[in-house]
Short mmCIF file of C-alpha atoms in Angstrom, two decimals:
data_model
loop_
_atom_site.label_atom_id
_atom_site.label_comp_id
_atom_site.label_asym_id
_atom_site.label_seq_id
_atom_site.Cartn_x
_atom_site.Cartn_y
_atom_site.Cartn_z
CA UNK A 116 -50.15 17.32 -136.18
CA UNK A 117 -51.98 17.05 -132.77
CA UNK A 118 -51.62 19.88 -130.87
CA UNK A 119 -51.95 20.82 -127.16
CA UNK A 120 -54.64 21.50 -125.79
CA UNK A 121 -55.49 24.44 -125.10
CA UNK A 122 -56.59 25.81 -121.44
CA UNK A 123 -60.18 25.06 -120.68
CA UNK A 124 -62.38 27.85 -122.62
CA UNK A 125 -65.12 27.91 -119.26
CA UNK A 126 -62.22 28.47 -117.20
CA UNK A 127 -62.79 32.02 -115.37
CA UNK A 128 -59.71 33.64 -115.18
CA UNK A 129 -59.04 33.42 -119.04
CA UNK A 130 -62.93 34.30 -119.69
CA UNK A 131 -62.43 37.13 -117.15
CA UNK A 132 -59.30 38.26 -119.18
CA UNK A 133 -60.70 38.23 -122.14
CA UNK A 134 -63.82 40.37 -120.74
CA UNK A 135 -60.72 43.18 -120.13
CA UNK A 136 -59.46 42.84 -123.71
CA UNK A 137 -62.64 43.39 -125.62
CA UNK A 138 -63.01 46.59 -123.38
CA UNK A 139 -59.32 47.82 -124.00
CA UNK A 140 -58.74 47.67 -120.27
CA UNK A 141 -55.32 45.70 -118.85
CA UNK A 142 -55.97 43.13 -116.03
CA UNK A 143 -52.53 42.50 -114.86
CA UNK A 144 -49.93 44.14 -114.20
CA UNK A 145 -46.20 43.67 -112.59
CA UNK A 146 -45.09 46.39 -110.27
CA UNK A 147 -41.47 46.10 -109.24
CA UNK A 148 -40.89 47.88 -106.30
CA UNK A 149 -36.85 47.65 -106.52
CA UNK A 150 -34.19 46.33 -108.55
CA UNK A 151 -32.05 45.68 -105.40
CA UNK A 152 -31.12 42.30 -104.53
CA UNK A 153 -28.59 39.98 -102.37
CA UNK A 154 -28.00 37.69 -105.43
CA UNK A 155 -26.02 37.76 -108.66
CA UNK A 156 -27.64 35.23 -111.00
CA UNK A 157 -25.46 34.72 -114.41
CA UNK A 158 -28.90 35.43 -116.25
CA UNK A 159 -30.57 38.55 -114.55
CA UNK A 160 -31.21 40.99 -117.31
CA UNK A 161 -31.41 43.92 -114.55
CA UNK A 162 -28.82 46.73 -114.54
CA UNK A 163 -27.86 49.60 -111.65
CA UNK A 164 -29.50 46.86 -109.03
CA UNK A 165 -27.99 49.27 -106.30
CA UNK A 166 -28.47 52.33 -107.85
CA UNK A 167 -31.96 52.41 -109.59
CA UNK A 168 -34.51 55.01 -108.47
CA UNK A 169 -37.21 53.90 -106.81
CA UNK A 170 -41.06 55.38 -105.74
CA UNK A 171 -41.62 55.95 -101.89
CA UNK A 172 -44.11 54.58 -100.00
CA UNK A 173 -46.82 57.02 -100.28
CA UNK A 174 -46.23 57.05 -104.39
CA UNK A 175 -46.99 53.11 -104.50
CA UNK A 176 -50.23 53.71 -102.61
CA UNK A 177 -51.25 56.58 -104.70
CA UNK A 178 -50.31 54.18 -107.94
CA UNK A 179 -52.51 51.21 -106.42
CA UNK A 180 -55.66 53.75 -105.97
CA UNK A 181 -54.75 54.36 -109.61
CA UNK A 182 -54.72 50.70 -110.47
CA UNK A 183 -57.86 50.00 -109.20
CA UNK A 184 -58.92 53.58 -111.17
CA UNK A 185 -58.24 51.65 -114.30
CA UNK A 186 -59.67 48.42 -113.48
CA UNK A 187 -56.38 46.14 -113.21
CA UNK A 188 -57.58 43.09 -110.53
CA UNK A 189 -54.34 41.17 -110.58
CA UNK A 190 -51.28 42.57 -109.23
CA UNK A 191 -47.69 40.89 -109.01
CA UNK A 192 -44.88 42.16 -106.87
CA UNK A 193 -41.46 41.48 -108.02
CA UNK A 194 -37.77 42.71 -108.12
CA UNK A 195 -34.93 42.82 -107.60
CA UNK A 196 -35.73 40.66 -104.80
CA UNK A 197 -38.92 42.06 -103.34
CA UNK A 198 -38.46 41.52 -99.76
CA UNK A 199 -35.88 44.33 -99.89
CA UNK A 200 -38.43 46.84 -99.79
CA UNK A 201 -39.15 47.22 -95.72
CA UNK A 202 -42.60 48.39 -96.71
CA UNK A 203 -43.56 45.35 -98.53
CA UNK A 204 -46.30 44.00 -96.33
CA UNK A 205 -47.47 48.08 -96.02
CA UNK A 206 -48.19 47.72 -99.94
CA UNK A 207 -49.77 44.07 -99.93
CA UNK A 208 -52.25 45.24 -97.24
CA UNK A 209 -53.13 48.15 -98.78
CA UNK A 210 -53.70 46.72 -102.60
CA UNK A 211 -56.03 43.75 -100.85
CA UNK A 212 -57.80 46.19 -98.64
CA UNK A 213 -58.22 47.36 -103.04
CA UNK A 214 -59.59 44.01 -103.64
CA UNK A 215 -56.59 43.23 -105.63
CA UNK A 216 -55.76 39.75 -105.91
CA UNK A 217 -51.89 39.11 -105.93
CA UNK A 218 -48.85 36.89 -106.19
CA UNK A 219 -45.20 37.84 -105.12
CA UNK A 220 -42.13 36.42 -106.73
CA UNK A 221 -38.97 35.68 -104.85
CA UNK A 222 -35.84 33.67 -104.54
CA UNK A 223 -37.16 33.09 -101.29
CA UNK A 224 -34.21 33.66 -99.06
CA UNK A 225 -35.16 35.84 -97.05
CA UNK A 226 -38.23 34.76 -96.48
CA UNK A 227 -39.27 33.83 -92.65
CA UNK A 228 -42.06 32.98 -90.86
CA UNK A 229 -43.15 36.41 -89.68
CA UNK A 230 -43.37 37.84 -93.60
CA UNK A 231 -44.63 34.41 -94.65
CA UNK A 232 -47.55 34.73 -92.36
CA UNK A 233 -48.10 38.25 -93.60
CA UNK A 234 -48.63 37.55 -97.15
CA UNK A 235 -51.39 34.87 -96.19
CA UNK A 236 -53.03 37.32 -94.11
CA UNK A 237 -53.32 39.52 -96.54
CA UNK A 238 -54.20 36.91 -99.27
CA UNK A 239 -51.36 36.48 -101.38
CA UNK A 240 -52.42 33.71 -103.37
CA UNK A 241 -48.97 32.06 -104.44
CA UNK A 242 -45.17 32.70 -104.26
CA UNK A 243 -43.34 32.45 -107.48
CA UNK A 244 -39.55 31.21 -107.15
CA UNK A 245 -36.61 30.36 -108.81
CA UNK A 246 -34.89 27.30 -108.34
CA UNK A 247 -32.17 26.36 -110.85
CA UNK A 248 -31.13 22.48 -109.49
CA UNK A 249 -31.91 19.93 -106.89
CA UNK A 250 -28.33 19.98 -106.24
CA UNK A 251 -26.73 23.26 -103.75
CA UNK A 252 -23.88 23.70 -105.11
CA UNK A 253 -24.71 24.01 -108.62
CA UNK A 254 -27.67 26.34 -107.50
CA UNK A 255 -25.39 28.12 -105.72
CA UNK A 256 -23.08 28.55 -108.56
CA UNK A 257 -25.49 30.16 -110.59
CA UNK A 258 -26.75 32.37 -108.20
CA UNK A 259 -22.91 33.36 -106.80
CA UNK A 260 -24.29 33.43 -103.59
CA UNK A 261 -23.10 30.36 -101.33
CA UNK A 262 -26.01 29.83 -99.13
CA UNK A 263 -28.00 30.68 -101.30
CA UNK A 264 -30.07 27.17 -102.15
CA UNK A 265 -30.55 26.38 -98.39
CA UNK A 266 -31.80 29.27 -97.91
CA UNK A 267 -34.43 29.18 -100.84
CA UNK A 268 -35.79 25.80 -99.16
CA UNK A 269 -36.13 27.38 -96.30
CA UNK A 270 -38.39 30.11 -97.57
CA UNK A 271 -40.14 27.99 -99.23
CA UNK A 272 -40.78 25.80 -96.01
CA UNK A 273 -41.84 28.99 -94.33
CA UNK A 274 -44.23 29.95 -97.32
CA UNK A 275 -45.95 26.09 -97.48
CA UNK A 276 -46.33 26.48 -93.67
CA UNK A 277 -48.14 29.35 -93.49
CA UNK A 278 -50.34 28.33 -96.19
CA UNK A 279 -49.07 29.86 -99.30
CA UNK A 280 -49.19 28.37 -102.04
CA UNK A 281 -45.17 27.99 -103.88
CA UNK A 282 -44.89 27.80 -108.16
CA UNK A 283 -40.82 26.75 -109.03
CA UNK A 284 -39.58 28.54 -111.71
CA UNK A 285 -36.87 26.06 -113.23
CA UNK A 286 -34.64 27.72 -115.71
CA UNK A 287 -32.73 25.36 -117.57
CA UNK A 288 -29.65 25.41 -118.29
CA UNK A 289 -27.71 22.87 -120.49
CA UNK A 290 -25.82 21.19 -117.51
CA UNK A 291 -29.46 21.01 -115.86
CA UNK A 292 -31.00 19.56 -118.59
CA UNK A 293 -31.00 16.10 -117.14
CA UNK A 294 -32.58 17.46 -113.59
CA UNK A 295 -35.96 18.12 -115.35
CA UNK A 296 -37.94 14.62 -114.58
CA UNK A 297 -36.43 14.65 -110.70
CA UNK A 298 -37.43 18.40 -110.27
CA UNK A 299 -40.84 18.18 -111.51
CA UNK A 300 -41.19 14.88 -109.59
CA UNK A 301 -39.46 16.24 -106.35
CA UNK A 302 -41.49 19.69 -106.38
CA UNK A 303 -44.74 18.37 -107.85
CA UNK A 304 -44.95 15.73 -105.28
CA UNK A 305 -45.34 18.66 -102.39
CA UNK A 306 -48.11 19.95 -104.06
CA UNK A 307 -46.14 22.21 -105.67
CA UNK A 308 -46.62 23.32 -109.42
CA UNK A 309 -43.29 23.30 -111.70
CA UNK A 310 -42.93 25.39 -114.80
CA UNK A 311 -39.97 25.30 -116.89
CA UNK A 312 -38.43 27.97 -118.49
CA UNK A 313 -35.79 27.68 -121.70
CA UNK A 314 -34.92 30.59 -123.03
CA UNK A 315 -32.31 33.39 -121.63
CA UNK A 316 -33.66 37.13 -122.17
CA UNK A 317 -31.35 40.28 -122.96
CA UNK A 318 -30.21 42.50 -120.31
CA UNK A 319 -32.46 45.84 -120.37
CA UNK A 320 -29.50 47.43 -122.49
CA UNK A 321 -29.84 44.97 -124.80
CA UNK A 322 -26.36 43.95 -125.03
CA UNK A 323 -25.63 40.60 -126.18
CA UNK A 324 -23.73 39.03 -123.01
CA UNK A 325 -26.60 36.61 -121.95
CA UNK A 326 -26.82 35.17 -125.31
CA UNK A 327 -23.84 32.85 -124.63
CA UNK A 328 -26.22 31.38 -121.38
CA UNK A 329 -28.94 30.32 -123.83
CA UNK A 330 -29.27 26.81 -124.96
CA UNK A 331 -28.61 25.27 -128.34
CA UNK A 332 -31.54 24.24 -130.38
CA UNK A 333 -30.38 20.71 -129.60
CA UNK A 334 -30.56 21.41 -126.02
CA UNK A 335 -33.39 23.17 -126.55
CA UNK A 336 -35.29 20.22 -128.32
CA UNK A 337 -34.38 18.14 -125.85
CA UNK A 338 -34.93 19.92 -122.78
CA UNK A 339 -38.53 20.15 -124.16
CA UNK A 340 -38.91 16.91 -124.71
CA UNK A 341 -37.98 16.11 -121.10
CA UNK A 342 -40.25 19.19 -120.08
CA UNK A 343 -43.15 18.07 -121.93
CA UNK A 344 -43.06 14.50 -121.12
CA UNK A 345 -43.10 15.66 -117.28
CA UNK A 346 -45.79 18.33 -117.23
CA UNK A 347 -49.10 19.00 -119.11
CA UNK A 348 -49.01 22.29 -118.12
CA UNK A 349 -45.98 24.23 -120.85
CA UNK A 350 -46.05 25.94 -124.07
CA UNK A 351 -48.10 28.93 -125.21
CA UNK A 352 -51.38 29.52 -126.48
CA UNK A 353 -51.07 26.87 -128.84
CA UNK A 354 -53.74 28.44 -131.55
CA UNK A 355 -52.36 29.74 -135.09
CA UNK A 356 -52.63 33.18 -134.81
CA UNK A 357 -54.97 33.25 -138.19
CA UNK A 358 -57.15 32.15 -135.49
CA UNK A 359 -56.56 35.31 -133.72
CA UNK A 360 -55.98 37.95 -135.72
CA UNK A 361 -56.90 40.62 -133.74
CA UNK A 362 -54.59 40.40 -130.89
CA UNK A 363 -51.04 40.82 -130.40
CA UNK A 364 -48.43 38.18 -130.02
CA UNK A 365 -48.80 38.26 -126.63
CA UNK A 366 -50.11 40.65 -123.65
CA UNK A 367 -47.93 43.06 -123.32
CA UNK A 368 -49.85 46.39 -123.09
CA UNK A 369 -52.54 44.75 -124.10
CA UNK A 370 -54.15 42.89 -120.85
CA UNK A 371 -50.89 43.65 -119.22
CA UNK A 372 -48.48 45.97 -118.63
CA UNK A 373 -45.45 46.80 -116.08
CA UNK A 374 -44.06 48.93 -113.93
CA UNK A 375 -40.74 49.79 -112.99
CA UNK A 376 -39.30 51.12 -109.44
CA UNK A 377 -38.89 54.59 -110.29
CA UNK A 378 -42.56 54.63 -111.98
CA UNK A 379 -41.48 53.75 -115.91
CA UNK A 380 -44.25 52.28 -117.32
CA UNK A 381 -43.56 49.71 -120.28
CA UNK A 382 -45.55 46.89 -121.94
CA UNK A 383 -43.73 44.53 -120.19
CA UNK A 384 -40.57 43.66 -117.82
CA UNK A 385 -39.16 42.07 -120.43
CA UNK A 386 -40.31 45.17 -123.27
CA UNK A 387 -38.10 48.65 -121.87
CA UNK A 388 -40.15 50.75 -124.10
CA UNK A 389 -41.05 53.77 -122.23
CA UNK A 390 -45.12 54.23 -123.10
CA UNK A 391 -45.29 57.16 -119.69
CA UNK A 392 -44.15 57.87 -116.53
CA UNK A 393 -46.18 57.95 -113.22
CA UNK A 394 -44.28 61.09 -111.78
CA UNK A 395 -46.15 63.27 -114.73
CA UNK A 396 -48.70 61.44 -115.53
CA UNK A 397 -51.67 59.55 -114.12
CA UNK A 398 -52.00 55.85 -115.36
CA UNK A 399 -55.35 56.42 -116.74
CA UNK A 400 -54.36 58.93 -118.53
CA UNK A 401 -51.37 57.22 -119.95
CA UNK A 402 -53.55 54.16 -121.29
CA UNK A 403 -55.68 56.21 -123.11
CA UNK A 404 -53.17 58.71 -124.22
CA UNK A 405 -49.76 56.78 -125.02
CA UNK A 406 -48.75 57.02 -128.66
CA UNK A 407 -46.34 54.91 -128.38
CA UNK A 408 -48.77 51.96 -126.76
CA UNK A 409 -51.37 53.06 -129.48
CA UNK A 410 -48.63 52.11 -131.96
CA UNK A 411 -48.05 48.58 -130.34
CA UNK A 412 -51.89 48.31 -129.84
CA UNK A 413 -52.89 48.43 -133.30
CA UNK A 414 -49.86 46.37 -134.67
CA UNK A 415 -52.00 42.72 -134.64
CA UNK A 416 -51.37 39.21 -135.33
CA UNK A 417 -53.11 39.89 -138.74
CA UNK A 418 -50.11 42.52 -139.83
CA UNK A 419 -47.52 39.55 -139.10
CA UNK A 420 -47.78 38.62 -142.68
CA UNK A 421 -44.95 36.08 -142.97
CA UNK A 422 -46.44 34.41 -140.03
CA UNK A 423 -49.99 33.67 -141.39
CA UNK A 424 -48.77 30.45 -142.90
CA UNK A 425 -46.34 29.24 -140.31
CA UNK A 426 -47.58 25.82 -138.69
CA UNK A 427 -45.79 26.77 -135.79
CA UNK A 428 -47.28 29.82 -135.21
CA UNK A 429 -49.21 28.54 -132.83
CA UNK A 430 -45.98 27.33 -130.17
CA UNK A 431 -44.42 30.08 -131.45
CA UNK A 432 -43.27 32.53 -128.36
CA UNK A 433 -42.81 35.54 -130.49
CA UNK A 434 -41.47 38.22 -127.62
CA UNK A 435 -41.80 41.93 -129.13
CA UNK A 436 -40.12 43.26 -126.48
CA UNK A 437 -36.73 40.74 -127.33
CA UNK A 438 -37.38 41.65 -130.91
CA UNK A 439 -37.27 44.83 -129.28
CA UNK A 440 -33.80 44.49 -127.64
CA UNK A 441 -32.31 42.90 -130.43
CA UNK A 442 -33.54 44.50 -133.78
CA UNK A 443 -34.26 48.02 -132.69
CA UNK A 444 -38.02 47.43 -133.30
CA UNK A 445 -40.86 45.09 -132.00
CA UNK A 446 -42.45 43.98 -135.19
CA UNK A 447 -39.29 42.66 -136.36
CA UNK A 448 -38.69 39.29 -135.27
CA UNK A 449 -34.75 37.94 -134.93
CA UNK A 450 -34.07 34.49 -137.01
CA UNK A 451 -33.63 32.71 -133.51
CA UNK A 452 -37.44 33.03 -132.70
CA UNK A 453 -37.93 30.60 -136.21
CA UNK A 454 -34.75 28.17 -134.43
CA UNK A 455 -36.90 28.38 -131.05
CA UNK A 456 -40.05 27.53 -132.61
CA UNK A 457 -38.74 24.62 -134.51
CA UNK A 458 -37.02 23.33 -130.99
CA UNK A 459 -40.46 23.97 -129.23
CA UNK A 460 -42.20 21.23 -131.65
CA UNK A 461 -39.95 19.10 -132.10
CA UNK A 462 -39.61 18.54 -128.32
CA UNK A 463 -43.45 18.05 -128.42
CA UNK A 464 -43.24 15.46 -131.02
CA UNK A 465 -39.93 13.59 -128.75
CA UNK A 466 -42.97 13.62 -125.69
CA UNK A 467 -45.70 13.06 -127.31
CA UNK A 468 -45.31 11.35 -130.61
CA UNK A 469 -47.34 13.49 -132.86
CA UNK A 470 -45.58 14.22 -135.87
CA UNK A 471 -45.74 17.26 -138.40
CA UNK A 472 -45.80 16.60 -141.97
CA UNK A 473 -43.13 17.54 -144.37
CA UNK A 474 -45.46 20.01 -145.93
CA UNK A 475 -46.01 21.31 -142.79
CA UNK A 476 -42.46 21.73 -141.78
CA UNK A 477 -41.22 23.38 -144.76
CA UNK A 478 -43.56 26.16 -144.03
CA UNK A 479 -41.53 27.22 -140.19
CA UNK A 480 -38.64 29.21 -141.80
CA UNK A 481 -35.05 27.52 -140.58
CA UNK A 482 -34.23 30.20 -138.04
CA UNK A 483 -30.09 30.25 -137.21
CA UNK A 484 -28.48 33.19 -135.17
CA UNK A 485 -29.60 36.50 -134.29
CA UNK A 486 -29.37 39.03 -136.90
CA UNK A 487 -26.32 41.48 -135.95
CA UNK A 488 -27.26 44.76 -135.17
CA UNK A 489 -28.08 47.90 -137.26
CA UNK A 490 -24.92 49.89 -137.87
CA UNK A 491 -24.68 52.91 -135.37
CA UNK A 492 -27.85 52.03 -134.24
CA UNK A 493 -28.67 53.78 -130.67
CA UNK A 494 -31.33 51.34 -128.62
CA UNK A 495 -33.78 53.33 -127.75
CA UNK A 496 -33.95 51.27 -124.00
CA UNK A 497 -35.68 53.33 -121.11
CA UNK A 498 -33.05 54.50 -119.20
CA UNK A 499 -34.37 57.17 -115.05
CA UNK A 500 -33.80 60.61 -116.14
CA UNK A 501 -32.11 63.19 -114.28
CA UNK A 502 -34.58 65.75 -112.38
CA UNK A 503 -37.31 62.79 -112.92
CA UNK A 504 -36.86 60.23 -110.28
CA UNK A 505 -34.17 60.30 -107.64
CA UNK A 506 -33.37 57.19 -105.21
CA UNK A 507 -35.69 57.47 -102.16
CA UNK A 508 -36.15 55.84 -98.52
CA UNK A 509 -38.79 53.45 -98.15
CA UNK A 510 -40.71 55.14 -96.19
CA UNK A 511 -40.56 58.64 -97.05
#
């Protein structure tokens, strides 16, 4: 079977990346600064959104001096909504005055000219929102927040104007399924680029509520289809992973990592795995010292062993950190990464054509539901601990 392309080998950023990874040195990482936020979208895997600790002003400057310590280049500030934090612009300045280059994701809707200009002062290179349909009330609806869509269109009218550049997240749903040609087209056609997202994560506790959001692998399939047939620009790294053996499935804690408001420092947003915290320990040494991200470092694409023969190993989006959630432990994949996997290529063969052989199709294993979880299994999910972190004023 043909497969996608992958993204141009002389292209900097990637070569720049990969520079990082053969030194053992992250690139990116996501800082959230809160996990507050006006809205109440039906898929938000964040918990205590009122409640959550969160680092004061001076702490976030300290841990961007400690950023650029460790060599990370690209940082991107998220939420919660970010704009809730009244010292976001303080932060921005300071990590470009670091030479940091950055991107901010928001709903938006907050978002006015005054902070719009701010961000392109200090050379925020794009704005990363969600938009989940063309139409307001059904974006509204899924964001329980009436308003909510005109107001997102307004930020993002504020952003374009002051010369930001604007991504749209689209996460499908199966009543938006049909919206995916007259998004791309609607967004695209601003100069805007359009990703598409299909798959709904589990909340940080790793309960089981946001499965019954996610989309069948019929939807699935076809909401790929659609997606590939409007954009180029979708899917993963697209190589078998016996072509890369010696990295992970993807790059959390690897050439990324995350962290959260109260200083938690995890693989990933998506990953709760608690590899140190920046109220006892610097970040430097926590990269070179974490057992825990020493475990997940040297567990590689060459240990995946019932992977090495999948031909869909190379669309597959193998996410340790919902293994993580769902199993109890990252190297275990559930059966509805194989069901995702199969949905992933055959939407690529409804856009483009290309077919996989029988053969080659008996080797994806047939996926199904989730596997139910251990008995009396405790999740092991990163949880602030008392006398650690404590809720704080932004600018203390």
């Amino acid at each position: 079977m043909e497969q996608p392309k992958a993204h141009d080998e002389d292209n900097f950023l990637d070569r720049l990346i990969a520079a990082y990874r053969t030194g053992g040195r992250p690139a990116r990482v996501q800082i959230d600064v809160t996990y507050r936020c006006e809205l109440d979208c039906k898929h938000c895997y964040l918990d205590n959104r009122t409640t959550w600790p969160e680092l004061t002003t001076a702490e976030w400057l300290g841990v961007l001096e400690q950023l650029a310590e460790l060599g990370v280049w690209f940082v991107s500030w998220s939420g919660g909504e970010v704009t809730q934090r009244a010292d976001l612009l303080t932060l921005i300045d300071a990590a470009a005055k670091l030479g940091f280059r950055q991107v901010i994701r928001t709903h938006a809707g907050t978002m006015d000219a005054r902070m719009a200009q701010g961000l392109a002062a200090a050379g925020v290179m794009e704005a990363k929102i969600s938009v989940y349909s063309l139409s307001a009330d059904v974006h509204d609806a899924f964001t329980r927040r009436p308003g909510s869509w005109q107001a997102t269109m307004t930020g993002i009218a504020c952003l374009k104007a002051a010369g930001v550049a604007v991504e749209i997240e689209f996460i499908i749903q199966p009543h938006t399924i049909d919206e995916i040609p007259a998004l791309f087209s609607h967004f695209s056609k601003q100069g805007m680029v359009v990703k598409f997202g299909t798959s709904i994560f589990r909340d940080h506790m790793g309960s089981e509520g946001l499965d019954l959001l996610d989309l069948t692998d019929e939807q699935r399939e076809r909401a790929k289809g659609l997606a590939y047939a409007a954009a180029t620009a979708i899917g993963n790294s697209m190589v078998p992973i016996r072509d890369r053996p010696d990295e992970g499935p993807c790059g959390a804690g690897r050439s990324q990592f995350y962290i959260s408001p109260d200083g938690s420092v995890w693989p990933c947003v998506m990953f709760p795995m608690e590899i140190g915290h920046l109220r006892e320990h610097r970040l430097v040494d926590i990269w070179e010292n974490s057992p825990q991200l020493k475990g997940l470092q040297k567990w590689t694409n060459k240990d995946r062993d019932g992977c090495q023969s999948c031909a869909g190993s190379g669309m597959c989006f193998y996410c340790p950190g919902e293994a993580y959630k769902t199993t109890g432990d990252y190297k275990v994949p559930p059966a509805h990464f194989h069901s995702r996997t199969r949905a992933e290529l055959k939407g690529y063969e409804l856009a483009r054509g290309a077919k996989l052989t029988a053969e080659e199709w008996a080797t994806i294993p047939d996926g199904g539901s989730a596997p139910p979880r251990p008995t009396k299994f405790i999740f092991p999910i990163y949880r602030p601990q008392k006398g650690r972190s404590a809720r704080v004023g932004d600018t203390k």
